[in-house]
PDB file of C-alpha atoms in Angstrom:
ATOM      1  CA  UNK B   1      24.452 -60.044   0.967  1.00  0.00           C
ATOM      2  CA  UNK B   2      27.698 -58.391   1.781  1.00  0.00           C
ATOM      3  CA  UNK B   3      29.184 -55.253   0.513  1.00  0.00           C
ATOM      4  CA  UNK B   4      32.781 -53.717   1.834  1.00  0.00           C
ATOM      5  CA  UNK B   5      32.842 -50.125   2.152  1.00  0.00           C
ATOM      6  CA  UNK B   6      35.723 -47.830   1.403  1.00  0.00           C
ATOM      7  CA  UNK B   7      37.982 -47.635   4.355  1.00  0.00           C
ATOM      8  CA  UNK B   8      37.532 -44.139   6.620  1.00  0.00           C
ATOM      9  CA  UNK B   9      40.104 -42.149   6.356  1.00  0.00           C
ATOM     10  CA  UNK B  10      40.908 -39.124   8.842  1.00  0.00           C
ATOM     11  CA  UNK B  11      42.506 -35.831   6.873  1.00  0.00           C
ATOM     12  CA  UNK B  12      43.040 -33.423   9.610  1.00  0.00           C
ATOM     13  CA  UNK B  13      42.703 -33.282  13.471  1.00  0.00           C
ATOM     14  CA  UNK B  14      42.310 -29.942  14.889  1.00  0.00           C
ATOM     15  CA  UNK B  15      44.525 -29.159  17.166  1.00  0.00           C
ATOM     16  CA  UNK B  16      46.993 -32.067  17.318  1.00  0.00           C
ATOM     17  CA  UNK B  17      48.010 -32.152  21.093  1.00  0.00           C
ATOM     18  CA  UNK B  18      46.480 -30.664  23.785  1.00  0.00           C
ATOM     19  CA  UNK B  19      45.724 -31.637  27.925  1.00  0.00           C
ATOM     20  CA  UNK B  20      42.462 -32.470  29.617  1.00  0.00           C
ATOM     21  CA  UNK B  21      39.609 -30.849  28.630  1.00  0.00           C
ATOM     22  CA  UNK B  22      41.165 -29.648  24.727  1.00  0.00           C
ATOM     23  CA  UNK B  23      37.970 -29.666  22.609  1.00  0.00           C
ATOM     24  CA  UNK B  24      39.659 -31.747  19.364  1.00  0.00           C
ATOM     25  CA  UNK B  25      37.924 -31.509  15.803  1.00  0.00           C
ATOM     26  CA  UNK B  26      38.501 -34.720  13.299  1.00  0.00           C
ATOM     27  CA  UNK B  27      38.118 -34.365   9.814  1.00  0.00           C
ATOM     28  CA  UNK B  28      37.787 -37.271   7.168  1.00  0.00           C
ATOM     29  CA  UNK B  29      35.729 -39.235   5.046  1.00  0.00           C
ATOM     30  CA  UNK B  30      33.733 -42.726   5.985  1.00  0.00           C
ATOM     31  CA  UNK B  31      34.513 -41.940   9.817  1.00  0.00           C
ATOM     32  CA  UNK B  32      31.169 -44.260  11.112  1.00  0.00           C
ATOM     33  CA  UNK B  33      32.769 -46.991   8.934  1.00  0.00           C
ATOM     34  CA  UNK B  34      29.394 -47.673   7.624  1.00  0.00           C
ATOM     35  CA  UNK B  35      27.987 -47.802  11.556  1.00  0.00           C
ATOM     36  CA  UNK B  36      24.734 -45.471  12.933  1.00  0.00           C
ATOM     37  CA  UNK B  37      27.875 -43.974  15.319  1.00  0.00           C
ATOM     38  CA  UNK B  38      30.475 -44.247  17.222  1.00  0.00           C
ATOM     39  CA  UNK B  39      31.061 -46.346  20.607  1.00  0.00           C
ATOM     40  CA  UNK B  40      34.598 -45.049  21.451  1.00  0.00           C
ATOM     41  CA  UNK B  41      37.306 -42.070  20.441  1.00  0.00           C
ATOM     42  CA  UNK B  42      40.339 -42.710  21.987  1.00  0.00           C
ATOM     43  CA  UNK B  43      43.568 -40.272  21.589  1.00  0.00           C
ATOM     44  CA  UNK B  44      47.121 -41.654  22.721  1.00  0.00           C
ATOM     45  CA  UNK B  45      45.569 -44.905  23.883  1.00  0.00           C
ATOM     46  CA  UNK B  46      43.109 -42.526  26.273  1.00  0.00           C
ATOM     47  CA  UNK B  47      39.250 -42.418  25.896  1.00  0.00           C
ATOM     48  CA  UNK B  48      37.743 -39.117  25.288  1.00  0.00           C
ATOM     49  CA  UNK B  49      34.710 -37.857  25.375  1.00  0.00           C
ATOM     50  CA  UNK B  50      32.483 -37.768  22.329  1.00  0.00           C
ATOM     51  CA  UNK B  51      30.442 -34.648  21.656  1.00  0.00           C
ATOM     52  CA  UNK B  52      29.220 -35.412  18.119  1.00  0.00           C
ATOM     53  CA  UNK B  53      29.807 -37.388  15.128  1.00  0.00           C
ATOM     54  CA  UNK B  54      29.373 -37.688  11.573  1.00  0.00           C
ATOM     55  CA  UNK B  55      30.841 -39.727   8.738  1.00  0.00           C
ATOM     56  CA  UNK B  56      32.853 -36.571   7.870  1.00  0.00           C
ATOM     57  CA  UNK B  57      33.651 -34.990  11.136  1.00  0.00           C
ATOM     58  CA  UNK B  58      33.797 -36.291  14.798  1.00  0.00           C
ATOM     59  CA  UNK B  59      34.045 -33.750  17.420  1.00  0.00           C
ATOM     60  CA  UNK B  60      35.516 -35.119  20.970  1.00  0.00           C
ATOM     61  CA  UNK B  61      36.729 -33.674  24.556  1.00  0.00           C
ATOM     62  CA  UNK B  62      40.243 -34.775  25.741  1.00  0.00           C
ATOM     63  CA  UNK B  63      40.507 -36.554  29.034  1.00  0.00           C
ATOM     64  CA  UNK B  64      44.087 -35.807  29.606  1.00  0.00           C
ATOM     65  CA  UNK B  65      47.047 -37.687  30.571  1.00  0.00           C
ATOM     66  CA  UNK B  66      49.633 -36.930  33.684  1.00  0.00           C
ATOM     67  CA  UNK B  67      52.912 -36.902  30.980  1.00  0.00           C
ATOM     68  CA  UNK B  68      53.668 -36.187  27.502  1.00  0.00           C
ATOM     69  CA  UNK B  69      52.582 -38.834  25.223  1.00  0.00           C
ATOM     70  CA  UNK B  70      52.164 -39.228  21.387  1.00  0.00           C
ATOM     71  CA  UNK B  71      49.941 -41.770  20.195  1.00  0.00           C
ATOM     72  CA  UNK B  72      47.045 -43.502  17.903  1.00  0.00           C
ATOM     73  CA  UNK B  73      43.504 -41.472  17.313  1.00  0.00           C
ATOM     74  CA  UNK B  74      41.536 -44.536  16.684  1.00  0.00           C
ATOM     75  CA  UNK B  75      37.798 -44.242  15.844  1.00  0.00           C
ATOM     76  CA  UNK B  76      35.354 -47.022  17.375  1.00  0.00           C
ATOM     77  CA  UNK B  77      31.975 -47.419  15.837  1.00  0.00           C
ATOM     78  CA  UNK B  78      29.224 -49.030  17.229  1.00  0.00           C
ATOM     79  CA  UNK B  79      29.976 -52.492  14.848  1.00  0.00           C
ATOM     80  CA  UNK B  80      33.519 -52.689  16.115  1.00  0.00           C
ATOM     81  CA  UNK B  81      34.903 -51.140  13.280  1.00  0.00           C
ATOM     82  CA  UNK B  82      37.554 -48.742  13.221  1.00  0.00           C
ATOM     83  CA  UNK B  83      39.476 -45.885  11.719  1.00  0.00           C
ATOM     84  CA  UNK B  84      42.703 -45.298  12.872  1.00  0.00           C
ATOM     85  CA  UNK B  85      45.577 -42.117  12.156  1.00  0.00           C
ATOM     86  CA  UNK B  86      48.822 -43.242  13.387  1.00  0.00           C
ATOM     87  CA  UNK B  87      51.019 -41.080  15.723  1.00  0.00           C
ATOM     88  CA  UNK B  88      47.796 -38.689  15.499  1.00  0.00           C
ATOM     89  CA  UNK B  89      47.776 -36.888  18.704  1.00  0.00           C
ATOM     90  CA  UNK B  90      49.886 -35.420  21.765  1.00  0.00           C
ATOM     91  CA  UNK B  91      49.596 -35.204  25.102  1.00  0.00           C
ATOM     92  CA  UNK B  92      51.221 -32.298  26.755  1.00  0.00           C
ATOM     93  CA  UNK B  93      52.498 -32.546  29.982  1.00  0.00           C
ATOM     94  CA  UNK B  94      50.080 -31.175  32.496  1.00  0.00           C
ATOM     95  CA  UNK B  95      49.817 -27.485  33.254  1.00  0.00           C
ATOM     96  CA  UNK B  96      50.100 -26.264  36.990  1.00  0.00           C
ATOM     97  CA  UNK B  97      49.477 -23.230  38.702  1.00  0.00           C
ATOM     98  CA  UNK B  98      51.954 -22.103  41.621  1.00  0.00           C
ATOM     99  CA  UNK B  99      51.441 -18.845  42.863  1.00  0.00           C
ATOM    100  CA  UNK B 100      48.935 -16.084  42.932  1.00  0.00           C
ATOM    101  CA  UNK B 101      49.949 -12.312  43.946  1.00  0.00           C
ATOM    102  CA  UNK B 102      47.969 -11.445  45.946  1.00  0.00           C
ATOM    103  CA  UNK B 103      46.251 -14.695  47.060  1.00  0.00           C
ATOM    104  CA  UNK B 104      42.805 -12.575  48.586  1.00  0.00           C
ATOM    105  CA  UNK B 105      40.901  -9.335  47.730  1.00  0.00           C
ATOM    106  CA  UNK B 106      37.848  -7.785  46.585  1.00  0.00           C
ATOM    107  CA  UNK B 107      35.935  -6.504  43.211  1.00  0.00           C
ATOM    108  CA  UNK B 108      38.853  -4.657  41.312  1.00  0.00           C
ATOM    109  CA  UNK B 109      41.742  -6.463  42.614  1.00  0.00           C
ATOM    110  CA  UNK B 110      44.488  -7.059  39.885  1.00  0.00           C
ATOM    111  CA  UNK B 111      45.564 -10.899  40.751  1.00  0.00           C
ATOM    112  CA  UNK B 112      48.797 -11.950  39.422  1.00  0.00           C
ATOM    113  CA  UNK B 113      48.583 -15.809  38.493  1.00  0.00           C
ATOM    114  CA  UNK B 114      52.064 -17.723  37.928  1.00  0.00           C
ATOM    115  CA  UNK B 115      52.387 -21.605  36.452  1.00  0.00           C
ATOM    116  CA  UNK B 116      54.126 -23.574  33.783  1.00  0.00           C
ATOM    117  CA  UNK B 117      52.297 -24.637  30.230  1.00  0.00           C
ATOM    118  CA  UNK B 118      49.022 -22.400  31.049  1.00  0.00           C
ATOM    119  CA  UNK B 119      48.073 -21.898  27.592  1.00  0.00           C
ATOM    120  CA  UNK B 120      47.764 -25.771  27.621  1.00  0.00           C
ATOM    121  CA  UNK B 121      48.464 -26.056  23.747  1.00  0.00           C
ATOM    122  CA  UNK B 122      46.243 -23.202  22.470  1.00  0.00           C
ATOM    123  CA  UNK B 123      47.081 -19.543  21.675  1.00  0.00           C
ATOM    124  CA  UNK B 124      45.392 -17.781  24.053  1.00  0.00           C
ATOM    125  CA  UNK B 125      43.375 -17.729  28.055  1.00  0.00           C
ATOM    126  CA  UNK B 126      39.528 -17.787  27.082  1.00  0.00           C
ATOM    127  CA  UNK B 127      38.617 -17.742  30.916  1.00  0.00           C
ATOM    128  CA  UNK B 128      39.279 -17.254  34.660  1.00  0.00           C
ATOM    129  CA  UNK B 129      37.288 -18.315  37.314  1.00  0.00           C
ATOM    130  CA  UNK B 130      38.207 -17.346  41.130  1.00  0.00           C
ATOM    131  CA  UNK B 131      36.396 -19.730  44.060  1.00  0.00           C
ATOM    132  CA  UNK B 132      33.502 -19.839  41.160  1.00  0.00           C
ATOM    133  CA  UNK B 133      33.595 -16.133  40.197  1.00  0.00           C
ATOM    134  CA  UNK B 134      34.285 -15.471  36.668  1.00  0.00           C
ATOM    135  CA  UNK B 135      36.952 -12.510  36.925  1.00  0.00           C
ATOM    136  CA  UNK B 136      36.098  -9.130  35.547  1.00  0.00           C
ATOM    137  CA  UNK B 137      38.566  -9.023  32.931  1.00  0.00           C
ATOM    138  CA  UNK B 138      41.594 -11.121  31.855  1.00  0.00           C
ATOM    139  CA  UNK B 139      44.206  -7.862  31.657  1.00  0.00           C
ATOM    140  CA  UNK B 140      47.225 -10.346  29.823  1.00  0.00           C
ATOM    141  CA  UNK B 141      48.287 -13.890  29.773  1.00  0.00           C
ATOM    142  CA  UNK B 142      51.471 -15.794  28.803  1.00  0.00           C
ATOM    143  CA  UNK B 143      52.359 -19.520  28.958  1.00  0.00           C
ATOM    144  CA  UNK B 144      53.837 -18.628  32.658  1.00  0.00           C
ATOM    145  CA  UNK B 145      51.386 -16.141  34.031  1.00  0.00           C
ATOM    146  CA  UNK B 146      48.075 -14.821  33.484  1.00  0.00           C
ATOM    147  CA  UNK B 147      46.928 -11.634  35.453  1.00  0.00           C
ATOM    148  CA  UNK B 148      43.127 -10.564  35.810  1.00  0.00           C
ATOM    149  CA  UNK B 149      40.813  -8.530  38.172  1.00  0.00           C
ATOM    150  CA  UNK B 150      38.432  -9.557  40.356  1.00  0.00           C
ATOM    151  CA  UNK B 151      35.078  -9.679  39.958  1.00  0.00           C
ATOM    152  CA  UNK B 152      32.355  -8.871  43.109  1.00  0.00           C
ATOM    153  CA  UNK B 153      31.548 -11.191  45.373  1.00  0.00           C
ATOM    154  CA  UNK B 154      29.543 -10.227  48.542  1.00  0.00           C
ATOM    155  CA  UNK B 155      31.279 -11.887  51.330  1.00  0.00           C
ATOM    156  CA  UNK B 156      34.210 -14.239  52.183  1.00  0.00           C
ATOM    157  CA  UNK B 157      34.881 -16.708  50.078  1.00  0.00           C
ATOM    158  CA  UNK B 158      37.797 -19.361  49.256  1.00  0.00           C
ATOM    159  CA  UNK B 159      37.969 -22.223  46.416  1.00  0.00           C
ATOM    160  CA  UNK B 160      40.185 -22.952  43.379  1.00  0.00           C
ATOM    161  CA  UNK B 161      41.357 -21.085  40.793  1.00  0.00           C
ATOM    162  CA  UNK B 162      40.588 -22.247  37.243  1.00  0.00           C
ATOM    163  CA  UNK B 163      41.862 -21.051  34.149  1.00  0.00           C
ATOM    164  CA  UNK B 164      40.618 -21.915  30.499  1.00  0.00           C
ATOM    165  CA  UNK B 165      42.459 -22.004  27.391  1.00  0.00           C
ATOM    166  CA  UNK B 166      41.066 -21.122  23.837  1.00  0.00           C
ATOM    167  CA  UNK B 167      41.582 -24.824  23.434  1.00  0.00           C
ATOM    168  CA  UNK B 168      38.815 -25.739  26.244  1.00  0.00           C
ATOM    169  CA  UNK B 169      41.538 -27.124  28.135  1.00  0.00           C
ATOM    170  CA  UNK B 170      41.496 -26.057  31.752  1.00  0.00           C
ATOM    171  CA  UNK B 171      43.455 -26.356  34.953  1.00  0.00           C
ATOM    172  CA  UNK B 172      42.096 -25.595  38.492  1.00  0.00           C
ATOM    173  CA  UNK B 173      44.805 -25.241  41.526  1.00  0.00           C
ATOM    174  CA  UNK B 174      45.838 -22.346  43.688  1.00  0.00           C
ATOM    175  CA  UNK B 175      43.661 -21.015  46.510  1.00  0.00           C
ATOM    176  CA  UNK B 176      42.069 -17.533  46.440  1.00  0.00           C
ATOM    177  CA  UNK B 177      39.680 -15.745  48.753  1.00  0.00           C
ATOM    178  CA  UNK B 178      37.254 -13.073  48.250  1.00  0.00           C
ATOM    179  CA  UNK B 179      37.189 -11.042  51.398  1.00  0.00           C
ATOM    180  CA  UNK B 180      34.374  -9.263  52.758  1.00  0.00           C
ATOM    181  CA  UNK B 181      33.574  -6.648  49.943  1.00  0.00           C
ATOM    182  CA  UNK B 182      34.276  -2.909  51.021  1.00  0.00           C
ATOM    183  CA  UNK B 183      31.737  -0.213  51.314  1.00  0.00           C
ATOM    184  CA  UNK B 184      31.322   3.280  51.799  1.00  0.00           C
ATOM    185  CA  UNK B 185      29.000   5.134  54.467  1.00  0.00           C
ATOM    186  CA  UNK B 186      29.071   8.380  54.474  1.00  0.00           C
ATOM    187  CA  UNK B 187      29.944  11.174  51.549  1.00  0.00           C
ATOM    188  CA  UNK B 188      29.872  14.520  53.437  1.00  0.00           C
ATOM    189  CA  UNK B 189      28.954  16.859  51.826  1.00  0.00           C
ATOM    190  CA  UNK B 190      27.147  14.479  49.005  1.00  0.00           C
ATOM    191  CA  UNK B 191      26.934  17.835  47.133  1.00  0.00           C
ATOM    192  CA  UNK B 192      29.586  21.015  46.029  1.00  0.00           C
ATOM    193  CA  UNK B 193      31.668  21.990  43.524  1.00  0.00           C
ATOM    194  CA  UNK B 194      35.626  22.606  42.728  1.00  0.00           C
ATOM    195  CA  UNK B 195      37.629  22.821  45.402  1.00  0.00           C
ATOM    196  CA  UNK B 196      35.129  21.506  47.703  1.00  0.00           C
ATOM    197  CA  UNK B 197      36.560  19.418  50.396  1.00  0.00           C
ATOM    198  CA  UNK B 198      35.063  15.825  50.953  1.00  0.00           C
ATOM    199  CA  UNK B 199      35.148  13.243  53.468  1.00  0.00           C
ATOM    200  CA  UNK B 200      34.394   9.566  52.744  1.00  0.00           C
ATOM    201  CA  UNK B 201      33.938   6.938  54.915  1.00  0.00           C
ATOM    202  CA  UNK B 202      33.845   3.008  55.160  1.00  0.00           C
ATOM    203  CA  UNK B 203      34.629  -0.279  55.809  1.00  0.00           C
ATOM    204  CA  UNK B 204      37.548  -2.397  54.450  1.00  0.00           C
ATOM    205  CA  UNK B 205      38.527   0.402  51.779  1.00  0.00           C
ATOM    206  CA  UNK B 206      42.118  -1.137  52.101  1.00  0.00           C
ATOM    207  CA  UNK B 207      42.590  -4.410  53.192  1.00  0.00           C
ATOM    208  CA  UNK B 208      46.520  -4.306  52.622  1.00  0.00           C
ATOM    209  CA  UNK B 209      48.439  -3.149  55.684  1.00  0.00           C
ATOM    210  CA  UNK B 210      50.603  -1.551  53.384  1.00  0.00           C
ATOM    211  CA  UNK B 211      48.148  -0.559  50.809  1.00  0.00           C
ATOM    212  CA  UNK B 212      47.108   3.274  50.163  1.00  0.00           C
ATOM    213  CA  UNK B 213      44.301   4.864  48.367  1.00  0.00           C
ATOM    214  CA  UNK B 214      45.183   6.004  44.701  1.00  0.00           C
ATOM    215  CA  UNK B 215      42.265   7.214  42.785  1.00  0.00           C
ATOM    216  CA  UNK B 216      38.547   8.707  43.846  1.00  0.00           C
ATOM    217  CA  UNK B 217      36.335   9.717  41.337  1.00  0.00           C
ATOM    218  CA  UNK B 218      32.936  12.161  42.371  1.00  0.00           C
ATOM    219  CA  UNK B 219      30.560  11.691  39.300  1.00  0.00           C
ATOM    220  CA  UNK B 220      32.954  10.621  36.855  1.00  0.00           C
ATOM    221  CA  UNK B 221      35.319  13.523  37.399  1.00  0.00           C
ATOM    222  CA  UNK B 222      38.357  12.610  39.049  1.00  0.00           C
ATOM    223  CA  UNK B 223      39.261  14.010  42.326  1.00  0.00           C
ATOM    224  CA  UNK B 224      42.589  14.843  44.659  1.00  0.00           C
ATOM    225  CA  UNK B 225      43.080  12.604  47.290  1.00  0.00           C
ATOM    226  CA  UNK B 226      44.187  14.180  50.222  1.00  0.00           C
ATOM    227  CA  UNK B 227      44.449  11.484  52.938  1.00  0.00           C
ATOM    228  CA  UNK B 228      43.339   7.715  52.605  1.00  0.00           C
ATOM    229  CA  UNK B 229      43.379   4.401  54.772  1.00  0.00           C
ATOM    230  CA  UNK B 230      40.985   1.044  55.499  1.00  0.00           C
ATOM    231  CA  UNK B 231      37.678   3.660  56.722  1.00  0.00           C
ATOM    232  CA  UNK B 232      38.411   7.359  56.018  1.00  0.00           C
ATOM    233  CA  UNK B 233      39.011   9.228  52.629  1.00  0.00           C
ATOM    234  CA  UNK B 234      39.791  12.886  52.737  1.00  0.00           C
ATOM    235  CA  UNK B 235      39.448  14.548  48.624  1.00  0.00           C
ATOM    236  CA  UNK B 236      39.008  17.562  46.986  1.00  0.00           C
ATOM    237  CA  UNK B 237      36.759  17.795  43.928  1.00  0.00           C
ATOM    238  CA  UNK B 238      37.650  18.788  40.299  1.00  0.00           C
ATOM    239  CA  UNK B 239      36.222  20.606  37.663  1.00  0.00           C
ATOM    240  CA  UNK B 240      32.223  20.062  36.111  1.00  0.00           C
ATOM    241  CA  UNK B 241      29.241  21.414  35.407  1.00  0.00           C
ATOM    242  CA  UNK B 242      26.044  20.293  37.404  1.00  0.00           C
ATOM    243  CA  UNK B 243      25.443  16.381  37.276  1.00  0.00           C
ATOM    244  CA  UNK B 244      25.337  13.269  39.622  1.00  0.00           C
ATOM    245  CA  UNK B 245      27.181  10.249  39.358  1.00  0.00           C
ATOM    246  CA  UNK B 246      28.836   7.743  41.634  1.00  0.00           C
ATOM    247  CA  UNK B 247      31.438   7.873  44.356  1.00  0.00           C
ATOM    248  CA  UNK B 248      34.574   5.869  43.235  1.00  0.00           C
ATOM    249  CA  UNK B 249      37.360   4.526  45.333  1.00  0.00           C
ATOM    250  CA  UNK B 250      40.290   2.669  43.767  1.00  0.00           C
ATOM    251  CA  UNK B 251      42.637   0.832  45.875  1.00  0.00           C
ATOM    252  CA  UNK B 252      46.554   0.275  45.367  1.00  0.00           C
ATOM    253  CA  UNK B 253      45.629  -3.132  45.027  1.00  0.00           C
ATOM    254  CA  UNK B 254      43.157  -2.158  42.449  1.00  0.00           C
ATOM    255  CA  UNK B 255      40.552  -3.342  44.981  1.00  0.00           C
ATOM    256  CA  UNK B 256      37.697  -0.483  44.156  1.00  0.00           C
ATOM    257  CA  UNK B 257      34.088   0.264  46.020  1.00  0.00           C
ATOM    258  CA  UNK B 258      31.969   2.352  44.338  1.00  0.00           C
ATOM    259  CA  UNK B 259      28.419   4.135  46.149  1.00  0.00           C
ATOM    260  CA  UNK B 260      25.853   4.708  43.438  1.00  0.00           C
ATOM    261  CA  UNK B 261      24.933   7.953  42.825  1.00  0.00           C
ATOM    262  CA  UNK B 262      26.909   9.407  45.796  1.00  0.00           C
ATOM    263  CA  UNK B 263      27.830  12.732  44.724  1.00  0.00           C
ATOM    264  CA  UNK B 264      25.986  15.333  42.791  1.00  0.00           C
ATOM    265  CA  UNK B 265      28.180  18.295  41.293  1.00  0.00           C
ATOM    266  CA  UNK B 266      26.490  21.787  41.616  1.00  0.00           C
ATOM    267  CA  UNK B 267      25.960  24.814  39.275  1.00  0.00           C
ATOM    268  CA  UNK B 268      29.079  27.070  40.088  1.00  0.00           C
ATOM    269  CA  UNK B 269      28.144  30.535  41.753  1.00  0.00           C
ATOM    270  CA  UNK B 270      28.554  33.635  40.231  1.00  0.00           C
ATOM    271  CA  UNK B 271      28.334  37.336  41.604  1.00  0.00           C
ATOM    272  CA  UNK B 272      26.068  39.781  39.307  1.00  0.00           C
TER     273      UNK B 272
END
């Protein structure tokens, strides 16, 4: 009426250490220990959270730990038996976030974000979220800083910043805040070609007191920029043949507001 089973054994635990949130992979034979599942996965004496599990792999989320800590994976299945790998897992001490250059702006914005352990264990920064807004692009990323741009948001805004490791691990702190997003209202003339001059204006171009307009772009082409601030834009258009395309304005701060469709190059004249 009895029968013992072979004892579970776990092989290989992928990755090893990690903080809260690390998505952790355990690999083994006779993991249930016989059971229909599992009742409890703890790492380093901490619970985590079980996503699935078979007798040959057990897949769990981390709930972190506020120090550095080596411990016990141990395996709980739903008849009290267990599977245990000694020594099998790490806690890293805790990430943290403590600075971000600048700490507000708009779509565009290249946001430099400082901190300590920010790869939390993995290899590289799978996501960026600022107040809720996944960012546009992560541009680079270390252990100690990760710099992205902005993505849109349509009016002020504040909340957390929260970065993501390739891990799943994550870390929120910081403070950012989308301002009020820029626009432009007016492109006289909307039409011309080389050379012509063109005046842009808008709201909140530059929100920097220091900042300066660097780059405009009339249908793709680039264009000079003659004179810039926070609501006026002075350019002269470059070279193309006859096509429309959007107004561009780029920001020092990378902040950028773009007007569909804004300006429409023109067939050059010719005398016959």
């Amino acid at each position: 009426g009895w029968e013992y089973l072979a004892r579970g054994s776990i092989h290989d635990v992928r990755p090893g250490q990690g903080t809260f949130g690390t998505s952790v992979l355990i690999r083994g034979v006779n993991l249930l220990s016989g059971a229909s599942a599992l009742h409890q996965v703890t790492l380093a004496g901490i619970a985590a959270t079980i996503v699935s599990a078979s007798s040959t792999e057990v897949r769990v989320t981390s709930n972190g730990h506020t120090a550095s800590v080596i411990g016990d994976i141990v395996l709980e299945a739903n008849t009290n038996a267990t599977v245990v790998r000694n020594d099998g897992w790490e806690y890293l001490v805790p990430p943290t976030i403590t600075s971000l250059s600048p700490s507000s702006g708009q779509f565009g914005t290249l946001v430099n974000i400082t901190g300590t352990r920010l790869l939390m264990g993995g290899t590289s920064i799978f996501a960026v979220r600022l107040a809720g807004q996944p960012v546009t692009s992560i541009v680079d990323f270390s252990d100690s800083h990760v710099t992205v741009i902005a993505a849109t948001n349509g009016s002020s805004t504040a909340g957390l910043v929260r970065i993501e490791s390739d891990t799943g691990a994550f870390t929120t702190g910081g403070s950012w805040e989308y301002l009020d997003s820029s626009i432009v209202s007016t492109v006289v003339p909307s039409s011309g070609q080389q050379g012509t001059r063109i005046t842009i204006t808008g709201e909140r171009l530059v929100r920097d007191a220091n900042g300066t307009i660097t780059a405009v772009s009339l249908a793709g082409v680039p264009a000079i920029v003659v004179f810039g601030n926070s609501t006026h834009v002075v350019v002269t258009a470059g070279s193309s043949t006859n096509t429309t395309g959007d107004v561009i304005v780029v920001a020092s701060s990378g902040a950028t507001t773009v007007e569909s469709d804004g300006f429409e190059y023109i067939a050059l004249g010719s005398i016959e």
